[in-house]
Coordinates of C-alpha atoms in Angstrom, one line a residue:
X1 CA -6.0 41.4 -38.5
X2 CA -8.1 40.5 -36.0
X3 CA -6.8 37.7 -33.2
X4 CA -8.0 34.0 -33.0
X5 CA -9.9 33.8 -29.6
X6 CA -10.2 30.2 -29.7
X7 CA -6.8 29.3 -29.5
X8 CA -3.6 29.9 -27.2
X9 CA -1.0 32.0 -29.1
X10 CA 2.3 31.4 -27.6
X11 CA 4.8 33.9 -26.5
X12 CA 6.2 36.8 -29.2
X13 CA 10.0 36.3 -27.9
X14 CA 9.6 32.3 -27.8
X15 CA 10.3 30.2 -25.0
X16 CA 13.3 27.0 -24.4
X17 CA 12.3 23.8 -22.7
X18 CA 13.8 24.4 -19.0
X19 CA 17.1 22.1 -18.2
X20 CA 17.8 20.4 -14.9
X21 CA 21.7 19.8 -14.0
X22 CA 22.8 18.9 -10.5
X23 CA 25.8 21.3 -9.5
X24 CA 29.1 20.4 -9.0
X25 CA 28.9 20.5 -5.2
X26 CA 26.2 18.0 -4.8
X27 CA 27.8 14.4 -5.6
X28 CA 25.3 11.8 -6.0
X29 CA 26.1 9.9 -2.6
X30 CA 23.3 7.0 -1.7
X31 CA 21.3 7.3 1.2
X32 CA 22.0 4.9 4.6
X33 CA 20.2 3.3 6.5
X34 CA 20.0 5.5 9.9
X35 CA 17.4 3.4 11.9
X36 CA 18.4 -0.2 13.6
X37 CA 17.6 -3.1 11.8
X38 CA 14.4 -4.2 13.8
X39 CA 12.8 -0.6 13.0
X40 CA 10.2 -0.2 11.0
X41 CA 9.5 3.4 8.8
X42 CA 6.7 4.8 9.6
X43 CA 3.6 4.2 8.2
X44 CA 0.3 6.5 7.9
X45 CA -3.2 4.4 7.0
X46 CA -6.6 6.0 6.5
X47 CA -9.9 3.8 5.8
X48 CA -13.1 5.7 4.4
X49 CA -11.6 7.8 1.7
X50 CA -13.6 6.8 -1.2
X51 CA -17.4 7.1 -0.6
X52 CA -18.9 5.4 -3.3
X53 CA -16.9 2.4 -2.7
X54 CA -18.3 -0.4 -0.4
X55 CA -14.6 0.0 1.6
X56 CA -11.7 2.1 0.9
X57 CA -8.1 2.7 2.3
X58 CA -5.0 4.4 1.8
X59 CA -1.6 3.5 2.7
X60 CA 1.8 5.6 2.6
X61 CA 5.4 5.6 3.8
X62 CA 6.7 9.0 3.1
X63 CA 10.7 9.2 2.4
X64 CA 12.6 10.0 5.4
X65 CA 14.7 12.7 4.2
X66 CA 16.2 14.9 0.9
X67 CA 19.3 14.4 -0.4
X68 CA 19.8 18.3 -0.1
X69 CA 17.7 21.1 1.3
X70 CA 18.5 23.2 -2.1
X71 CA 17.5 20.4 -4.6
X72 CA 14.0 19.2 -5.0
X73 CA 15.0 15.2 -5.4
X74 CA 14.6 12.9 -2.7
X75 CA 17.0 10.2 -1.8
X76 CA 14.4 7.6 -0.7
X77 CA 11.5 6.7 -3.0
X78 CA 8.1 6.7 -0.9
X79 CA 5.1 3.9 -1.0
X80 CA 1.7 5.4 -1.3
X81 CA -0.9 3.2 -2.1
X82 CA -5.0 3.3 -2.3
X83 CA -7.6 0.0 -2.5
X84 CA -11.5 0.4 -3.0
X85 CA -13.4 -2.8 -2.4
X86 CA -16.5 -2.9 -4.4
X87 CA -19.4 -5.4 -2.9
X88 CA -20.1 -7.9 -1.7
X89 CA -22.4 -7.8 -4.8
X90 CA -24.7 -10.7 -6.2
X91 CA -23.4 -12.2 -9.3
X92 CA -25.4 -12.5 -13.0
X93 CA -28.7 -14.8 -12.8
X94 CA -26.4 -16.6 -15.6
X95 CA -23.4 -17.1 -13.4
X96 CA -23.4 -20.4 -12.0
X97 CA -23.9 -21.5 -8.4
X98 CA -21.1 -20.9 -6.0
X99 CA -21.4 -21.4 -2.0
X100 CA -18.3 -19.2 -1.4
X101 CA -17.7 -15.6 -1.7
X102 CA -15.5 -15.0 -5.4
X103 CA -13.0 -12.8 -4.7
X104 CA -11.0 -11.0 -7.2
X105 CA -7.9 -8.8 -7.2
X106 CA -6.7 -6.1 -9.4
X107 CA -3.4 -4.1 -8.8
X108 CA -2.2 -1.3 -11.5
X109 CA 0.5 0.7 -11.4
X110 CA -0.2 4.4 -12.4
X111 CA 1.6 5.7 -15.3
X112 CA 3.9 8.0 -13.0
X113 CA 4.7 5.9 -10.3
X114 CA 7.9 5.2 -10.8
X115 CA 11.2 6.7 -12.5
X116 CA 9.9 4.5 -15.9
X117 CA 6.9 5.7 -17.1
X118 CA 4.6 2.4 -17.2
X119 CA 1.7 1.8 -20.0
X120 CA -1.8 2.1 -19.3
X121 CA -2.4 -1.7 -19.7
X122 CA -1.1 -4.0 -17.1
X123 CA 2.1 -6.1 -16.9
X124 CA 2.7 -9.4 -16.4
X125 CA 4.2 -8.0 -13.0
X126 CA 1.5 -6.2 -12.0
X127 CA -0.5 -9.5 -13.1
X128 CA 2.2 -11.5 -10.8
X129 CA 1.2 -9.0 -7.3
X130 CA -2.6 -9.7 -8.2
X131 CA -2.6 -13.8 -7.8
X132 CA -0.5 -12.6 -4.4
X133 CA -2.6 -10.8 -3.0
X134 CA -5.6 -13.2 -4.4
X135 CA -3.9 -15.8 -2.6
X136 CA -3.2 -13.8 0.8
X137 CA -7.0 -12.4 1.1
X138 CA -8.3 -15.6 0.5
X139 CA -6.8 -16.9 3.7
X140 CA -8.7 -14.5 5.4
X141 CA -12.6 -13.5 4.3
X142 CA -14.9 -16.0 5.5
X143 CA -16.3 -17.0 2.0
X144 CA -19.5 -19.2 3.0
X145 CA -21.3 -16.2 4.3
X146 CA -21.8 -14.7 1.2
X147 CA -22.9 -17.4 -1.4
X148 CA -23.3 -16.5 -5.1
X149 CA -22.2 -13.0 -4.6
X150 CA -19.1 -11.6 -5.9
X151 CA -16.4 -8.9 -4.6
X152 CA -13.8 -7.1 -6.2
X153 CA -10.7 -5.2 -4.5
X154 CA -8.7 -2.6 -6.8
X155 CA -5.5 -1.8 -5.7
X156 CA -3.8 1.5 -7.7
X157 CA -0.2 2.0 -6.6
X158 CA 0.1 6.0 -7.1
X159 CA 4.6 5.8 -6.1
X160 CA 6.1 2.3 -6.0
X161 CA 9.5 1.6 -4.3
X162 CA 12.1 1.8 -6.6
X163 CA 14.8 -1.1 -6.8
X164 CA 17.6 1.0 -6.2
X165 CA 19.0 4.5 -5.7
X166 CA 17.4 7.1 -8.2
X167 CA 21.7 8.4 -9.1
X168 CA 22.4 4.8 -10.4
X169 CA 22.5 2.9 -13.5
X170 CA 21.2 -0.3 -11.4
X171 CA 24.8 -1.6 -11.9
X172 CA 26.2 -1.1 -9.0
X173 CA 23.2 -2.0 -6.3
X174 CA 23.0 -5.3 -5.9
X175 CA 18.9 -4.5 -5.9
X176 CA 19.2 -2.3 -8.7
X177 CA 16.9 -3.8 -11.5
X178 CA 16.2 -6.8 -9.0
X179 CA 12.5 -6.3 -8.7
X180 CA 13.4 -6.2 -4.4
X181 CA 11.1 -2.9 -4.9
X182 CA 7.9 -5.0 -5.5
X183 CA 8.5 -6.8 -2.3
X184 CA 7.6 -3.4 -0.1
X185 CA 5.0 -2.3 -2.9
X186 CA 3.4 -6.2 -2.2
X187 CA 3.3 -5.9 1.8
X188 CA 2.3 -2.2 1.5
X189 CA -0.9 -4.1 -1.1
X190 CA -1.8 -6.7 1.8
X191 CA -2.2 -4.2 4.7
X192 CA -4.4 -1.6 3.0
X193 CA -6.5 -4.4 1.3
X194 CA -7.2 -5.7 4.5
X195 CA -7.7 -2.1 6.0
X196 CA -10.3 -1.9 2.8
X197 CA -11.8 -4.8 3.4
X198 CA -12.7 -4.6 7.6
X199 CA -14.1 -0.6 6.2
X200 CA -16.7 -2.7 3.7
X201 CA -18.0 -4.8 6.5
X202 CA -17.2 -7.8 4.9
X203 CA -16.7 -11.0 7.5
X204 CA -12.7 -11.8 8.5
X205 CA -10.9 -14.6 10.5
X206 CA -8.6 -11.9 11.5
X207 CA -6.9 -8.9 10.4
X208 CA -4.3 -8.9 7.5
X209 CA -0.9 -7.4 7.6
X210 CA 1.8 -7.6 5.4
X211 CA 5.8 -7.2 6.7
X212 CA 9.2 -7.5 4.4
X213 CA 12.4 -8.7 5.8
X214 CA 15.8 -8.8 3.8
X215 CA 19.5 -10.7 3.8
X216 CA 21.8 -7.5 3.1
X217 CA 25.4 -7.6 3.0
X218 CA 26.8 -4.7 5.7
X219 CA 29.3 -1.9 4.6
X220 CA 32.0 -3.0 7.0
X221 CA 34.3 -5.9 6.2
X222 CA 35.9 -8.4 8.9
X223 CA 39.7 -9.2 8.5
X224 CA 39.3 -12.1 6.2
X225 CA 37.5 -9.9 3.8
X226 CA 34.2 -11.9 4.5
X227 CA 31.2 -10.1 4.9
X228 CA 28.5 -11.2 7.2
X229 CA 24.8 -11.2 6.3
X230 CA 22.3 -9.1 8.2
X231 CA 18.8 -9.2 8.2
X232 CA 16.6 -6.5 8.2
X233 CA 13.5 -5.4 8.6
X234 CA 11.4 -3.0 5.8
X235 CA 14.2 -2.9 3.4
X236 CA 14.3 0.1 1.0
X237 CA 16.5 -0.8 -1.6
X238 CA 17.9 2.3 -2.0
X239 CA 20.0 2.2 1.5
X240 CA 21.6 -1.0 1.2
X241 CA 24.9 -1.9 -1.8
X242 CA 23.2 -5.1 -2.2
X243 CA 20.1 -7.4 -1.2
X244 CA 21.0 -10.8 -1.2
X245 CA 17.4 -12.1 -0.8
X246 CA 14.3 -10.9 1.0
X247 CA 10.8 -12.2 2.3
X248 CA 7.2 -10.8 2.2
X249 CA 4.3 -12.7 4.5
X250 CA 0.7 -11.8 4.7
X251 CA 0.5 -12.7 8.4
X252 CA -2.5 -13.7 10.7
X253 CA -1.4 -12.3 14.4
X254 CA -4.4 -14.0 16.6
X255 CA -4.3 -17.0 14.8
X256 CA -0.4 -17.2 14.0
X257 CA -0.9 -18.1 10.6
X258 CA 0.7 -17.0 7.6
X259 CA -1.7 -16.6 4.3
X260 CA 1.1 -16.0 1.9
X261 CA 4.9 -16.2 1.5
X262 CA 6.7 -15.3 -1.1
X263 CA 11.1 -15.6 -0.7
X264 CA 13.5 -14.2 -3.7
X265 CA 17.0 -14.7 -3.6
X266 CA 19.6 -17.0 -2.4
X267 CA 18.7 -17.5 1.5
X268 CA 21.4 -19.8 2.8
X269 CA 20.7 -23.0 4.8
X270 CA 17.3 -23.7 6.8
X271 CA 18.2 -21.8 10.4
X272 CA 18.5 -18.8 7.8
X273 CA 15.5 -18.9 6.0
X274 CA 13.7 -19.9 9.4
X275 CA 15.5 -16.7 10.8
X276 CA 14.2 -14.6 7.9
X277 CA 10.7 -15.7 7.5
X278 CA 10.9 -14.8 11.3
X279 CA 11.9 -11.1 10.8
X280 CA 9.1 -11.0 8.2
X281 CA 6.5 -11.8 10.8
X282 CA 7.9 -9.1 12.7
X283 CA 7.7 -6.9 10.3
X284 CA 4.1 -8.0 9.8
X285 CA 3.5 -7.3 13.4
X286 CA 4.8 -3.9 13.8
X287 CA 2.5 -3.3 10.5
X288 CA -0.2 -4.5 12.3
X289 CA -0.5 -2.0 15.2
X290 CA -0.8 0.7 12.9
X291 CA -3.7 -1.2 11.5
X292 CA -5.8 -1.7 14.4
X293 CA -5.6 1.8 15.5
X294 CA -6.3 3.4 11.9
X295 CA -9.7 0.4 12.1
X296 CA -10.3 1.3 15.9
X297 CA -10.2 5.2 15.1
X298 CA -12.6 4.3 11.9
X299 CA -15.1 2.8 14.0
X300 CA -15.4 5.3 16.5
X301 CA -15.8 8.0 14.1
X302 CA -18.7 5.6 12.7
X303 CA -20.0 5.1 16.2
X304 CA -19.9 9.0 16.8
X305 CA -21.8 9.7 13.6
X306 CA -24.5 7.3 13.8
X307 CA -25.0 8.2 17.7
X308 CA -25.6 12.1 16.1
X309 CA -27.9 11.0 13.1
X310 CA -29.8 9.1 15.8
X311 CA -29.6 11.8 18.2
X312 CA -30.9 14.4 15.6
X313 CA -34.1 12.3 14.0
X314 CA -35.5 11.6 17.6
X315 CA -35.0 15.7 18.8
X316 CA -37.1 15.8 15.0
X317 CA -39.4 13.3 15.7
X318 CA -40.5 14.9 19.1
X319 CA -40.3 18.2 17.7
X320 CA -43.3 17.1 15.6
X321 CA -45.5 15.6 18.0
X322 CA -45.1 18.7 19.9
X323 CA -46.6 21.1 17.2
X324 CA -50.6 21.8 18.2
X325 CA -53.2 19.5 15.9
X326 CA -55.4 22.4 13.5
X327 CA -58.5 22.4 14.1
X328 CA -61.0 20.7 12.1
X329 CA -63.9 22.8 11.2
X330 CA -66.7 20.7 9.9
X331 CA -69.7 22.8 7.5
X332 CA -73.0 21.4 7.3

């Protein structure tokens, strides 16, 4: 009997789905926090990686280290996030009138960023990080340059931070099933939007950075078993028992304005929530260097490669005006 080519025909012996234990020597221990409090992670942003799209950016904090070297899962979840900017664009002859630029925000999660698969249509979360990031890139395009035109900036989150450490129920972490991973994923939205939107060309106050700071209760205990609040900056919920309350800012550096805000948790008293949108705007800061060198190193590439194009149509053009006329032989 003659095989059918036009299909796959599996294995004679059969095959068994493949099943992942962690060995006995390997206890799920939670990461730490190794850097001091006022560190940042580092950060890695590239503009220009989309070509079809008016602007484009990409943003990622890679995880620090493995829990083992002999097992492939990693004991910090990492941010990696892209945004395209499409336009500005003219709106439909049946749209009516508006002087300002209308700008509108879309953020999805992929289906495989994080540890629960998400659905293909969005959440009211996702929905949530849009009218934030709305509100923080409002603050900063100038609008009246660009009446009765539209612009539309797509954020796709391809890993989000997770709320706590990938070995627990979310029992046990105070930011385990807290949502203090959509913090990060938000700041992490507001710089490469901003990034996205200075590759499009399109007319800022300023550049846009976003930083996170958080109230986290320290290991260590005093005598009166009281435990001191800490605040930190670029919380990853993973490294700390338990996030009291945290702060994300969309922060204008020249112009020392702040765009957005949004606080969850139980702060404390006003010095504290003074002190902690303070440590946000730090955070915001640090994020912001990072920035301007990923924009500067963008434009100089540009720079370089319309000094070449130039460069290479005037050696053409006097190429051509060197080549000898023909002759013109006239017949009577």
């Amino acid at each position: 009997m003659q095989a059918d080519r036009r299909r796959l025909n599996p294995p004679a012996g059969g095959t068994s789905a493949p099943i992942y234990i962690l060995p006995s020597d390997h206890p799920l221990t939670p990461p730490t926090r190794s850097r001091p409090p006022t560190d940042h992670r580092k950060i890695f942003l590239q503009t220009g990686i989309v070509p079809s799209a008016s602007g484009s950016a990409y943003y990622e904090i890679p995880p620090e280290t493995t829990t083992s070297p002999s097992l492939l899962i990693p004991s910090r979840s990492a941010l990696k996030i892209t945004c395209t900017v499409h336009g500005p664009r003219p709106l439909p002859r049946n749209a009516a009138f508006s002087p300002n630029l209308l700008l509108s925000t879309h953020i999805k999660f992929a289906s495989f960023a994080s540890r629960k698969r998400r659905a293909h249509v969005r959440d009211p979360s996702e929905r949530d990080l849009g009218v934030h990031l709305e509100t923080a890139l409002r603050g900063v395009v100038i609008g009246e340059r660009w009446p009765k035109s539209g612009c539309e900036v797509v954020v796709t989150v391809l890993e989000g931070e997770e709320d706590s450490f990938w070995g627990d129920d979310g029992s046990s972490n105070g930011g385990g099933g807290g949502g203090w991973g959509m913090m990060n994923v938000l700041a992490g939205c507001i710089t490469v939007a901003g990034a996205a939107l200075v590759d499009a060309g399109i007319d800022c106050v300023d550049l846009i950075s976003g930083g996170v700071a958080a109230v986290v209760s320290p290991d260590d205990e005093k005598k009166d078993g009281r435990k001191d609040s800490l605040i930190v900056l670029d919380p990853s919920p993973s490294e700390h028992r338990q996030i009291r309350a945290a702060c994300v800012v969309a922060y204008l550096q020249s112009r020392d304005e702040i765009t957005e805000m949004w606080m969850k948790g139980d702060v404390g008293g006003h010095v504290e929530v003074e002190a902690l949108v303070d440590q946000a705007v730090k955070a915001a800061t640090l994020t912001r260097t990072v920035l301007i060198e990923a924009v500067r190193e963008a434009t100089e590439a540009k720079i370089a490669g319309s000094e070449v194009l130039s460069k290479q149509v005037g050696n053409a053009a006097a190429k051509e005006s060197s080549l000898p006329k023909a002759d013109i032989i006239m017949k009577g």
